[in-house]
Coordinates of N, CA, C and O and ligand atoms in Angstrom, one line a residue:
X1 N 65.6 99.5 186.5 CA 65.1 100.1 185.1 C 66.1 100.3 184.3 O 66.7 101.4 184.6
X2 N 66.8 99.6 183.1 CA 67.8 100.1 182.2 C 66.9 101.1 181.1 O 66.3 100.7 180.3
X3 N 68.3 102.5 181.1 CA 67.1 103.1 180.1 C 68.3 103.0 179.0 O 69.7 103.3 178.8
X4 N 67.5 102.7 177.9 CA 68.2 102.4 176.4 C 68.9 103.4 176.1 O 69.8 103.2 175.3
X5 N 68.5 104.5 176.2 CA 69.1 105.9 175.4 C 70.2 106.0 176.3 O 71.1 107.0 175.6
X6 N 71.1 105.7 177.3 CA 72.3 106.3 178.3 C 73.0 104.8 178.1 O 74.0 105.0 178.4
X7 N 72.7 104.2 176.6 CA 73.7 102.8 176.5 C 75.3 103.5 176.0 O 75.2 104.2 175.5
X8 N 76.5 103.0 176.7 CA 77.6 103.0 176.2 C 78.8 102.2 176.4 O 78.3 101.6 177.5
X9 N 79.5 102.2 175.9 CA 80.8 101.5 176.2 C 82.0 102.1 176.4 O 82.3 103.0 176.6
X10 N 82.7 101.3 178.0 CA 83.8 101.3 178.6 C 84.8 100.6 178.1 O 84.3 99.4 177.9
X11 N 86.0 100.9 178.0 CA 87.2 99.5 178.6 C 87.2 99.3 179.9 O 86.9 100.0 180.5
X12 N 87.3 97.8 179.6 CA 87.3 97.3 180.7 C 88.5 97.5 181.6 O 89.8 98.4 181.2
X13 N 88.6 97.7 182.8 CA 89.6 98.0 183.8 C 89.9 96.9 184.7 O 89.2 95.7 185.0
X14 N 90.8 97.2 185.3 CA 91.9 96.0 186.2 C 90.6 95.5 187.6 O 90.6 94.2 187.7
X15 N 89.4 96.3 187.9 CA 88.6 96.3 188.7 C 87.7 95.2 187.9 O 87.0 95.1 188.8
X16 N 87.6 95.1 186.5 CA 86.5 94.8 186.1 C 86.8 93.0 186.1 O 85.8 92.3 185.6
X17 N 87.8 92.6 187.2 CA 88.3 91.3 186.9 C 87.3 89.9 187.0 O 87.0 89.2 186.9
X18 N 86.7 90.7 188.5 CA 85.8 89.5 189.3 C 84.5 89.7 188.6 O 83.7 88.4 188.6
X19 N 84.3 90.9 188.0 CA 82.6 91.0 187.2 C 82.5 90.1 186.1 O 82.1 89.4 185.8
X20 N 83.9 90.3 185.1 CA 84.2 89.1 184.1 C 84.0 88.0 184.4 O 84.2 86.9 183.7
X21 N 84.9 87.3 185.7 CA 85.0 85.8 186.3 C 83.6 85.6 186.0 O 83.1 84.5 185.4
X22 N 82.5 86.2 187.0 CA 81.3 85.9 186.9 C 80.4 85.4 185.8 O 80.1 84.3 185.9
X23 N 80.4 86.6 185.2 CA 79.6 86.7 183.9 C 80.6 85.6 182.8 O 79.6 84.6 182.1
X24 N 82.0 85.3 183.0 CA 82.3 83.9 182.0 C 81.6 82.3 182.6 O 81.7 81.5 181.6
X25 N 81.3 82.7 183.8 CA 81.2 81.5 184.7 C 79.8 81.2 184.4 O 79.0 80.2 185.2
X26 N 78.7 82.2 184.2 CA 77.1 82.0 183.9 C 77.0 80.6 183.1 O 77.6 80.3 182.4
X27 N 76.0 79.7 183.9 CA 75.8 78.7 183.1 C 75.5 78.6 181.7 O 75.7 78.1 181.1
X28 N 74.8 79.6 181.1 CA 74.4 79.5 179.9 C 75.4 80.1 179.1 O 75.6 79.5 178.1
X29 N 76.4 81.1 179.4 CA 77.5 81.2 178.8 C 78.4 80.2 178.6 O 78.6 80.1 177.6
X30 N 78.3 79.5 179.6 CA 79.7 78.2 179.1 C 79.4 77.1 178.2 O 79.5 76.9 177.8
X31 N 77.7 77.1 178.3 CA 76.6 75.9 177.6 C 77.3 76.4 175.8 O 77.3 75.7 175.1
X32 N 76.9 78.1 175.9 CA 77.2 78.5 174.6 C 78.8 78.9 174.2 O 78.9 79.1 172.8
X33 N 79.8 78.3 174.8 CA 80.9 78.6 174.8 C 81.5 77.4 173.9 O 81.3 76.2 174.1
X34 N 82.7 77.5 173.7 CA 83.2 76.1 172.6 C 84.0 75.2 173.4 O 84.1 73.9 173.3
X35 N 84.2 76.1 174.5 CA 85.0 75.1 175.5 C 84.1 75.4 176.8 O 83.9 76.1 177.4
X36 N 83.3 74.7 177.5 CA 82.2 74.4 178.1 C 82.7 74.3 179.3 O 81.4 74.7 180.5
X37 N 83.9 74.2 179.6 CA 84.1 73.6 181.2 C 84.2 75.0 182.2 O 84.6 75.8 181.3
X38 N 84.0 75.0 183.2 CA 84.0 75.7 184.2 C 85.5 76.5 184.5 O 86.5 76.1 183.6
X39 N 85.5 77.5 184.4 CA 86.8 78.3 184.4 C 86.9 78.6 186.0 O 86.4 79.0 186.9
X40 N 88.7 78.4 186.9 CA 88.9 77.9 187.3 C 89.4 79.6 188.1 O 90.1 80.0 187.0
X41 N 89.6 80.1 189.0 CA 89.2 82.0 189.5 C 91.0 81.9 188.6 O 91.0 83.2 188.3
X42 N 91.8 81.2 189.5 CA 93.5 81.4 189.1 C 93.5 81.7 187.8 O 94.2 82.6 187.1
X43 N 92.6 80.7 187.3 CA 93.2 81.3 185.7 C 92.7 82.0 184.9 O 93.4 82.6 184.1
X44 N 91.4 82.5 185.1 CA 90.8 83.6 184.8 C 91.5 85.2 185.2 O 91.8 85.6 184.2
X45 N 92.0 85.1 186.3 CA 92.6 86.0 186.4 C 94.1 86.2 185.6 O 94.6 87.6 184.9
X46 N 95.1 85.1 185.6 CA 95.9 84.9 184.8 C 95.7 85.3 183.2 O 96.4 86.4 182.7
X47 N 94.5 85.0 183.0 CA 93.6 85.1 181.0 C 93.4 86.8 181.3 O 94.1 87.1 180.5
X48 N 92.7 87.2 182.5 CA 92.5 88.4 182.4 C 93.7 89.6 182.1 O 93.8 90.5 181.2
X49 N 94.6 89.2 182.9 CA 96.0 89.8 183.2 C 96.7 90.4 181.3 O 97.1 91.4 181.0
X50 N 96.6 88.8 181.0 CA 97.3 88.7 179.8 C 96.4 89.6 178.8 O 97.2 90.5 177.8
X51 N 95.1 89.1 178.6 CA 94.5 89.9 178.0 C 94.5 91.6 177.8 O 94.6 92.4 176.9
X52 N 94.4 92.1 179.4 CA 94.2 93.7 179.3 C 95.9 94.0 178.9 O 96.0 95.3 178.4
X53 N 97.0 93.5 178.7 CA 98.0 93.8 178.0 C 98.4 93.4 176.6 O 99.4 93.8 176.3
X54 N 97.5 92.4 176.2 CA 97.7 92.4 174.9 C 97.0 93.6 173.6 O 96.1 93.7 173.8
X55 N 97.7 94.2 173.0 CA 97.5 95.1 172.1 C 96.4 94.7 170.8 O 96.0 95.4 170.5
X56 N 96.5 93.6 170.9 CA 95.4 93.4 169.8 C 94.0 92.7 170.6 O 93.2 91.9 169.6
X57 N 94.2 92.7 171.8 CA 92.9 92.7 172.0 C 92.1 93.8 173.0 O 93.1 94.6 173.9
X58 N 90.7 93.8 172.8 CA 89.9 95.1 173.7 C 88.7 94.3 174.0 O 88.0 93.5 173.4
X59 N 88.6 94.9 175.7 CA 87.5 94.2 176.4 C 86.7 95.6 176.5 O 87.3 96.2 177.2
X60 N 85.2 95.7 176.3 CA 84.2 96.9 176.6 C 83.3 96.2 177.5 O 82.5 95.2 177.4
X61 N 83.0 97.4 178.3 CA 81.6 97.1 179.1 C 80.6 97.8 178.6 O 81.0 98.7 178.8
X62 N 79.4 97.2 178.2 CA 77.9 97.8 178.5 C 77.5 98.2 179.1 O 77.7 97.9 180.3
X63 N 77.1 99.6 179.3 CA 77.2 100.3 180.5 C 76.0 101.2 180.5 O 75.4 102.0 179.2
X64 N 75.3 101.2 181.2 CA 73.8 102.4 181.6 C 74.0 103.2 182.6 O 73.9 102.4 184.0
X65 N 74.2 104.4 182.8 CA 74.2 105.2 184.2 C 75.2 104.1 185.2 O 74.5 103.8 186.1
X66 N 76.0 104.0 184.8 CA 77.2 103.0 185.5 C 77.2 101.9 186.1 O 77.6 101.4 186.7
X67 N 75.9 101.4 185.2 CA 75.4 99.9 185.6 C 76.3 99.4 184.6 O 75.9 99.4 183.7
X68 N 76.9 98.6 185.1 CA 77.3 97.0 184.2 C 76.5 96.0 183.7 O 75.8 95.4 184.5
X69 N 76.0 95.9 182.4 CA 75.3 95.4 181.9 C 75.7 94.1 181.0 O 75.1 93.1 180.8
X70 N 76.7 94.0 180.2 CA 77.1 93.0 179.2 C 78.5 93.6 179.2 O 79.3 94.3 179.3
X71 N 78.9 92.4 178.4 CA 80.8 92.6 177.9 C 80.7 92.5 176.3 O 80.2 91.4 176.0
X72 N 81.8 93.1 175.9 CA 82.1 92.4 174.4 C 83.8 92.5 174.4 O 83.9 93.6 174.9
X73 N 84.1 91.4 173.8 CA 85.7 91.7 173.6 C 85.8 91.3 172.1 O 85.7 90.4 171.5
X74 N 86.9 91.9 171.3 CA 87.5 91.6 170.4 C 88.9 91.3 170.2 O 89.7 92.0 171.2
X75 N 89.5 90.3 169.6 CA 90.5 89.6 169.4 C 91.3 89.8 167.6 O 90.4 89.5 166.9
X76 N 92.0 90.5 167.9 CA 92.2 91.2 166.0 C 93.5 90.0 165.5 O 94.8 90.0 166.5
X77 N 93.3 89.6 164.7 CA 94.0 89.0 163.8 C 94.2 89.2 162.3 O 92.7 89.2 162.0
X78 N 95.1 89.4 162.0 CA 95.1 89.9 160.1 C 93.8 90.7 159.7 O 93.1 90.7 158.9
X79 N 93.6 91.8 160.6 CA 92.8 92.7 160.7 C 91.5 92.3 160.6 O 90.0 93.0 159.9
X80 N 91.4 91.1 161.3 CA 89.8 90.7 161.2 C 89.8 90.8 163.2 O 90.7 90.3 163.8
X81 N 88.5 91.4 163.1 CA 88.5 90.9 164.8 C 87.2 90.1 165.0 O 86.5 90.2 164.9
X82 N 87.9 89.3 165.9 CA 86.9 88.1 166.2 C 86.2 88.4 167.8 O 86.8 88.9 168.5
X83 N 84.5 88.4 167.6 CA 83.9 89.3 168.3 C 83.6 87.7 169.3 O 83.2 87.2 169.4
X84 N 83.5 88.3 171.0 CA 83.5 87.2 172.2 C 82.1 88.2 173.3 O 82.4 89.5 173.2
X85 N 81.1 88.1 173.3 CA 80.1 88.5 174.1 C 79.0 88.0 175.0 O 78.8 86.9 174.7
X86 N 78.4 88.9 175.6 CA 77.6 88.3 176.8 C 76.9 89.5 177.2 O 77.4 90.4 177.7
X87 N 76.1 89.2 178.1 CA 74.9 90.0 178.5 C 74.6 89.6 179.5 O 74.2 88.4 180.0
X88 N 74.5 89.8 180.9 CA 74.1 89.4 182.2 C 73.1 89.3 182.2 O 71.8 89.6 181.7
X89 N 72.5 88.0 183.0 CA 71.5 87.4 182.9 C 70.0 88.1 183.0 O 69.2 87.9 182.9
X90 N 70.5 88.9 184.1 CA 69.5 89.7 184.5 C 68.7 91.0 183.6 O 67.7 91.3 183.6
X91 N 69.9 91.1 182.2 CA 69.7 92.0 181.9 C 68.8 91.4 180.3 O 69.1 92.2 179.1
X92 N 68.9 90.2 180.1 CA 69.1 89.5 178.7 C 67.4 89.9 178.3 O 66.3 90.0 178.9
X93 N 67.5 89.6 176.9 CA 66.1 89.7 176.4 C 65.1 91.2 176.0 O 64.0 91.5 176.1
X94 N 66.5 92.0 176.7 CA 66.1 93.4 176.2 C 66.9 94.1 174.7 O 66.7 95.6 175.1
X95 N 67.0 93.5 173.8 CA 67.5 94.1 172.8 C 69.1 94.6 172.8 O 69.6 95.2 172.3
X96 N 69.9 94.5 174.3 CA 70.8 94.8 174.5 C 72.4 94.5 173.8 O 73.2 95.2 173.6
X97 N 71.8 92.7 173.8 CA 72.7 92.4 172.8 C 73.1 93.1 171.4 O 74.0 93.7 171.0
X98 N 72.0 93.7 170.7 CA 72.2 94.4 169.7 C 72.7 96.0 169.5 O 73.5 96.1 169.0
X99 N 72.4 96.7 170.7 CA 72.8 97.9 171.1 C 74.2 97.7 171.0 O 74.8 98.4 170.9
X100 N 74.4 96.8 172.2 CA 76.2 96.8 172.5 C 76.9 96.5 171.4 O 78.0 96.7 171.0
X101 N 76.6 95.6 170.4 CA 77.8 95.2 169.0 C 77.4 96.3 167.8 O 78.2 96.6 167.5
X102 N 75.7 96.9 167.9 CA 76.0 98.5 166.9 C 77.0 99.4 167.6 O 77.8 99.8 167.0
X103 N 76.9 99.1 168.7 CA 78.2 100.4 169.5 C 79.8 100.3 169.0 O 80.4 100.5 168.8
X104 N 79.9 98.5 169.4 CA 81.3 98.0 169.4 C 81.5 98.3 167.4 O 82.6 99.0 167.3
X105 N 80.7 98.1 166.2 CA 80.8 98.5 165.5 C 81.1 100.0 165.3 O 82.0 99.9 164.2
X106 N 80.6 101.0 165.8 CA 80.8 102.3 165.6 C 82.3 102.4 166.0 O 83.2 102.9 165.6
X107 N 82.5 102.0 167.1 CA 83.8 102.4 168.1 C 84.9 101.7 167.2 O 85.8 102.2 166.8
X108 N 85.0 100.9 166.3 CA 85.7 100.2 165.6 C 85.7 100.8 164.2 O 86.9 101.2 164.1
X109 N 84.7 101.3 163.2 CA 84.8 102.0 162.5 C 85.5 103.4 162.7 O 86.2 104.3 162.1
X110 N 85.1 104.2 163.8 CA 86.0 105.0 164.1 C 87.3 105.5 164.8 O 87.7 106.4 165.5
X111 N 88.1 104.0 165.3 CA 88.7 104.2 166.0 C 90.0 103.8 165.0 O 89.7 103.7 163.4
X112 N 91.4 104.2 165.1 CA 92.5 103.7 164.2 C 92.8 102.4 163.9 O 93.7 102.1 163.4
X113 N 92.2 101.6 164.7 CA 92.6 99.9 164.6 C 92.4 99.5 163.4 O 91.5 99.9 162.4
X114 N 93.3 98.7 162.8 CA 93.5 98.4 161.3 C 92.5 96.8 161.5 O 93.1 96.0 161.2
X115 N 91.4 97.3 161.3 CA 90.2 96.2 160.7 C 89.2 96.5 160.3 O 88.8 97.7 159.9
X116 N 89.2 95.8 159.2 CA 88.3 95.6 157.8 C 87.6 94.5 157.7 O 86.4 94.7 157.4
X117 N 87.1 93.9 159.2 CA 85.9 92.3 158.8 C 86.0 92.2 160.5 O 86.8 91.8 161.1
X118 N 85.0 92.0 160.7 CA 83.8 91.7 161.9 C 83.8 90.0 161.9 O 82.7 90.0 161.2
X119 N 83.8 89.5 162.8 CA 83.4 87.9 162.9 C 83.1 87.6 164.3 O 83.7 88.0 165.5
X120 N 82.1 86.6 164.3 CA 81.6 85.8 165.6 C 81.4 84.6 165.1 O 80.6 84.0 163.8
X121 N 81.3 83.2 165.9 CA 81.6 82.3 165.5 C 80.5 81.8 166.9 O 80.5 81.7 168.2
X122 N 79.5 81.2 166.3 CA 78.1 81.1 167.0 C 77.6 79.5 166.8 O 77.6 79.2 165.7
X123 N 77.6 78.7 168.3 CA 77.2 77.6 167.7 C 75.5 77.4 167.4 O 74.7 77.9 167.5
X124 N 75.6 75.8 167.1 CA 74.2 76.1 165.5 C 73.0 76.0 167.0 O 72.2 76.2 165.9
X125 N 73.0 75.7 167.8 CA 71.8 75.8 169.0 C 72.0 76.8 169.2 O 71.0 77.8 170.3
X126 N 72.7 78.1 169.1 CA 72.6 79.2 169.9 C 71.8 80.3 169.0 O 72.1 81.0 168.4
X127 N 70.3 79.9 169.0 CA 69.5 80.8 168.1 C 69.5 82.6 168.6 O 69.3 82.7 167.5
X128 N 69.6 82.6 169.4 CA 69.3 83.9 170.2 C 70.5 84.5 169.5 O 70.8 85.6 168.7
X129 N 71.7 84.3 169.8 CA 73.0 85.1 169.4 C 72.8 85.2 167.6 O 73.2 85.8 167.3
X130 N 72.3 84.0 166.7 CA 72.3 84.0 165.6 C 71.5 85.1 165.2 O 71.7 85.8 164.1
X131 N 70.5 85.4 165.9 CA 69.0 86.2 165.5 C 70.2 87.7 166.0 O 69.8 88.7 164.8
X132 N 71.2 88.0 166.7 CA 71.6 89.1 167.1 C 72.1 89.5 165.9 O 72.1 90.7 165.2
X133 N 73.7 88.5 165.3 CA 73.8 88.8 164.2 C 73.0 89.1 162.9 O 73.1 90.0 162.1
X134 N 71.6 88.1 162.9 CA 71.4 88.3 161.3 C 70.6 89.7 161.8 O 70.4 90.3 160.5
X135 N 69.9 89.9 163.1 CA 69.5 91.5 163.0 C 70.9 92.7 162.5 O 70.3 93.6 162.1
X136 N 71.9 92.6 162.7 CA 72.6 93.5 162.4 C 73.2 93.1 161.1 O 74.4 93.6 160.9
X137 N 72.7 92.1 160.0 CA 73.0 91.9 158.8 C 74.4 91.8 158.7 O 75.1 92.2 158.1
X138 N 75.1 90.8 159.3 CA 76.1 90.3 159.3 C 75.9 89.0 158.1 O 74.5 88.8 158.3
X139 N 76.9 88.6 157.5 CA 76.6 87.5 156.4 C 76.9 86.2 157.4 O 77.5 86.1 158.2
X140 N 76.0 85.1 156.8 CA 76.2 83.5 157.7 C 76.7 82.7 156.5 O 76.4 82.7 155.7
X141 N 77.9 81.9 157.0 CA 78.4 81.4 156.5 C 78.5 80.0 157.7 O 79.1 80.2 158.8
X142 N 78.0 78.4 157.0 CA 77.7 77.3 158.3 C 78.9 76.4 158.1 O 79.5 76.4 156.6
X143 N 79.1 75.8 158.6 CA 80.3 74.9 159.1 C 79.8 73.5 159.6 O 78.7 73.7 160.1
X144 N 80.4 73.0 159.6 CA 80.1 71.8 160.2 C 79.7 71.9 161.7 O 78.5 71.0 161.9
X145 N 79.8 72.3 162.4 CA 79.5 72.2 164.0 C 79.5 73.9 164.4 O 79.1 74.5 165.5
X146 N 79.5 75.0 163.8 CA 79.3 76.4 163.9 C 78.6 77.3 163.1 O 79.3 77.2 161.8
X147 N 78.1 78.3 163.2 CA 78.0 79.5 162.1 C 79.1 80.7 162.2 O 79.5 80.9 163.1
X148 N 79.4 80.8 160.8 CA 80.5 82.1 161.2 C 79.7 83.4 160.6 O 79.2 83.2 159.7
X149 N 79.9 84.3 161.2 CA 79.0 85.5 160.8 C 79.5 86.8 160.9 O 80.9 86.8 161.5
X150 N 80.0 87.2 159.6 CA 80.9 88.7 159.4 C 80.6 89.7 158.9 O 79.2 89.3 157.9
X151 N 81.0 90.7 158.8 CA 80.8 91.9 158.2 C 82.1 92.8 158.2 O 82.8 92.7 158.7
X152 N 81.8 93.0 156.7 CA 83.2 93.6 156.1 C 82.8 95.4 156.7 O 81.8 95.7 156.0
X153 N 83.6 96.1 157.0 CA 83.9 97.4 157.5 C 84.0 98.5 156.3 O 85.0 98.0 155.7
Ligands
COA201 C1 73.5 86.0 173.2 C2 73.0 86.9 174.2 C3 74.3 88.0 174.5 C4 71.8 87.4 173.7 O1 71.5 88.9 174.6 P1 70.1 89.3 174.6 O2 70.4 91.4 175.0 O3 69.4 88.8 175.6 O4 69.4 89.6 173.1 P2 68.2 90.5 172.4 O5 67.4 91.1 173.3 O6 69.8 91.7 171.8 O7 67.8 89.3 171.7 C5 67.9 89.1 170.5 C6 67.1 88.8 169.5 O8 67.0 87.3 170.4 C7 65.8 87.0 171.2 N1 65.6 86.6 172.2 C8 66.1 87.2 173.4 N2 66.4 85.7 174.6 C9 65.2 85.5 173.5 C10 64.5 83.9 174.1 N3 64.7 83.8 175.6 N4 63.8 83.2 173.2 C11 63.3 83.4 172.6 N5 63.7 84.7 171.6 C12 64.8 85.6 172.3 C13 65.0 88.7 170.9 O9 63.8 89.1 170.8 C14 65.8 89.5 170.2 O10 64.8 89.1 168.2 P3 64.1 90.0 167.7 O11 64.7 91.6 167.9 O12 63.4 89.4 166.8 O13 62.8 90.4 169.0 C15 72.5 86.4 176.0 O14 71.4 85.5 175.5 C16 74.1 85.6 176.3 O15 74.5 86.5 177.5 N6 73.8 84.6 176.2 C17 75.3 83.7 176.9 C18 76.3 84.1 176.0 C19 76.2 84.0 174.6 O16 75.4 83.2 174.1 N7 77.1 85.0 173.8 C20 77.3 84.4 172.4 C21 78.2 83.8 171.9 S1 78.3 83.2 170.5

């Protein structure tokens, strides 16, 4: 049972490599990604090590009592942090994504990183993610085949 009061974000560590690989290869996560192809383990390991050493990328794990529930990653360019996120399929539908992005916003706001905008790109058929950003009062801009959700900090 997940206790929502104890939710917190921790920075990903090298030991999270396999956990993040499993989450990235989840069927729905792939369907909702702009690159739908399955991910090869060796490519994931290379990508993960690069991201962990990239000062404009941060990966956070949402936890409750040491249980890892989901992940959110930001990649920063020109003061804009682009968000990618998912919740473990066992824990979806419990408003954890909303809680996780709320914690992310506080974390970015309280940190020294030079970011003034959060952005999420969402496919037109990903209604759940659209709902998440709408509930968090992001602004929506429609493009040909995706929504751009953004919030100025
Ligand atoms: C998108 C995702 C992170 C949402 O996580 P979640 O914790 O299950 O979402 P929440 O529980 O916070 O729900 C958000 C809203 O969607 C609704 N919702 C959640 N699951 C739903 C479902 N299966 N059917 C209909 N509505 C649903 C919730 O009720 C909530 O709306 P409400 O507050 O009006 O009730 C999760 O579905 C996921 O990991 N998907 C695959 C990866 C992905 O799509 N990432 C986003 C890429 S842009």
